[in-house]
């Protein structure tokens, strides 16, 4: 087993927040009342924008776990 950070690039902070609706975090988004979700979205975009590059893109090291196994003979 090995963990490796893999850079994930989003074209903007808003794009990253949109992407977060398509994977495991979507469960959070689906359960938040609309006003709370809107407030969280705005807060995330503002905070992530501070980490963005000059072109507005956002690069986040995303941990990926590689697991290998051998089948017995």
GROMACS .gro file of C-alpha atoms in nm:
model
   73
    1UNK     CA    1   0.000   0.000   0.000
    2UNK     CA    2   0.124   0.345  -0.087
    3UNK     CA    3  -0.022   0.694  -0.066
    4UNK     CA    4   0.074   0.953  -0.320
    5UNK     CA    5  -0.042   1.312  -0.354
    6UNK     CA    6  -0.164   1.379  -0.708
    7UNK     CA    7  -0.213   1.739  -0.818
    8UNK     CA    8  -0.571   1.811  -0.919
    9UNK     CA    9  -0.623   2.129  -1.120
   10UNK     CA   10  -0.952   2.317  -1.144
   11UNK     CA   11  -0.990   2.614  -1.376
   12UNK     CA   12  -1.125   2.820  -1.085
   13UNK     CA   13  -1.241   2.802  -0.726
   14UNK     CA   14  -1.602   2.793  -0.846
   15UNK     CA   15  -1.517   2.500  -1.075
   16UNK     CA   16  -1.373   2.310  -0.779
   17UNK     CA   17  -1.688   2.371  -0.575
   18UNK     CA   18  -1.900   2.253  -0.869
   19UNK     CA   19  -1.682   1.940  -0.897
   20UNK     CA   20  -1.731   1.870  -0.525
   21UNK     CA   21  -2.099   1.807  -0.606
   22UNK     CA   22  -2.000   1.509  -0.826
   23UNK     CA   23  -1.817   1.287  -0.577
   24UNK     CA   24  -1.835   1.189  -0.211
   25UNK     CA   25  -1.897   1.544  -0.088
   26UNK     CA   26  -2.226   1.549  -0.281
   27UNK     CA   27  -2.385   1.380   0.021
   28UNK     CA   28  -2.306   1.691   0.223
   29UNK     CA   29  -2.444   1.922  -0.045
   30UNK     CA   30  -2.762   1.716  -0.083
   31UNK     CA   31  -2.839   1.736   0.289
   32UNK     CA   32  -2.780   2.107   0.341
   33UNK     CA   33  -3.075   2.344   0.337
   34UNK     CA   34  -3.052   2.572   0.030
   35UNK     CA   35  -2.959   2.892   0.220
   36UNK     CA   36  -2.682   2.711   0.407
   37UNK     CA   37  -2.552   2.551   0.085
   38UNK     CA   38  -2.541   2.893  -0.085
   39UNK     CA   39  -2.351   3.041   0.210
   40UNK     CA   40  -2.105   2.751   0.216
   41UNK     CA   41  -2.051   2.776  -0.160
   42UNK     CA   42  -1.971   3.148  -0.136
   43UNK     CA   43  -1.740   3.092   0.161
   44UNK     CA   44  -1.553   2.809  -0.013
   45UNK     CA   45  -1.509   3.005  -0.334
   46UNK     CA   46  -1.375   3.306  -0.142
   47UNK     CA   47  -1.135   3.095   0.066
   48UNK     CA   48  -1.012   2.887  -0.226
   49UNK     CA   49  -0.962   3.198  -0.438
   50UNK     CA   50  -0.689   3.301  -0.195
   51UNK     CA   51  -0.503   2.981  -0.292
   52UNK     CA   52  -0.553   3.027  -0.667
   53UNK     CA   53  -0.275   3.107  -0.910
   54UNK     CA   54  -0.248   3.430  -1.110
   55UNK     CA   55  -0.468   3.284  -1.385
   56UNK     CA   56  -0.738   3.190  -1.132
   57UNK     CA   57  -0.669   2.818  -1.152
   58UNK     CA   58  -0.654   2.611  -0.836
   59UNK     CA   59  -0.415   2.321  -0.782
   60UNK     CA   60  -0.480   2.095  -0.483
   61UNK     CA   61  -0.271   1.790  -0.388
   62UNK     CA   62  -0.528   1.512  -0.369
   63UNK     CA   63  -0.422   1.198  -0.180
   64UNK     CA   64  -0.452   0.879  -0.381
   65UNK     CA   65  -0.399   0.536  -0.221
   66UNK     CA   66  -0.253   0.256  -0.429
   67UNK     CA   67  -0.312  -0.093  -0.296
   68UNK     CA   68  -0.164  -0.401  -0.457
   69UNK     CA   69  -0.226  -0.763  -0.377
   70UNK     CA   70  -0.106  -1.101  -0.491
   71UNK     CA   71  -0.333  -1.393  -0.551
   72UNK     CA   72  -0.207  -1.711  -0.392
   73UNK     CA   73  -0.123  -2.000  -0.621
   0.00000   0.00000   0.00000
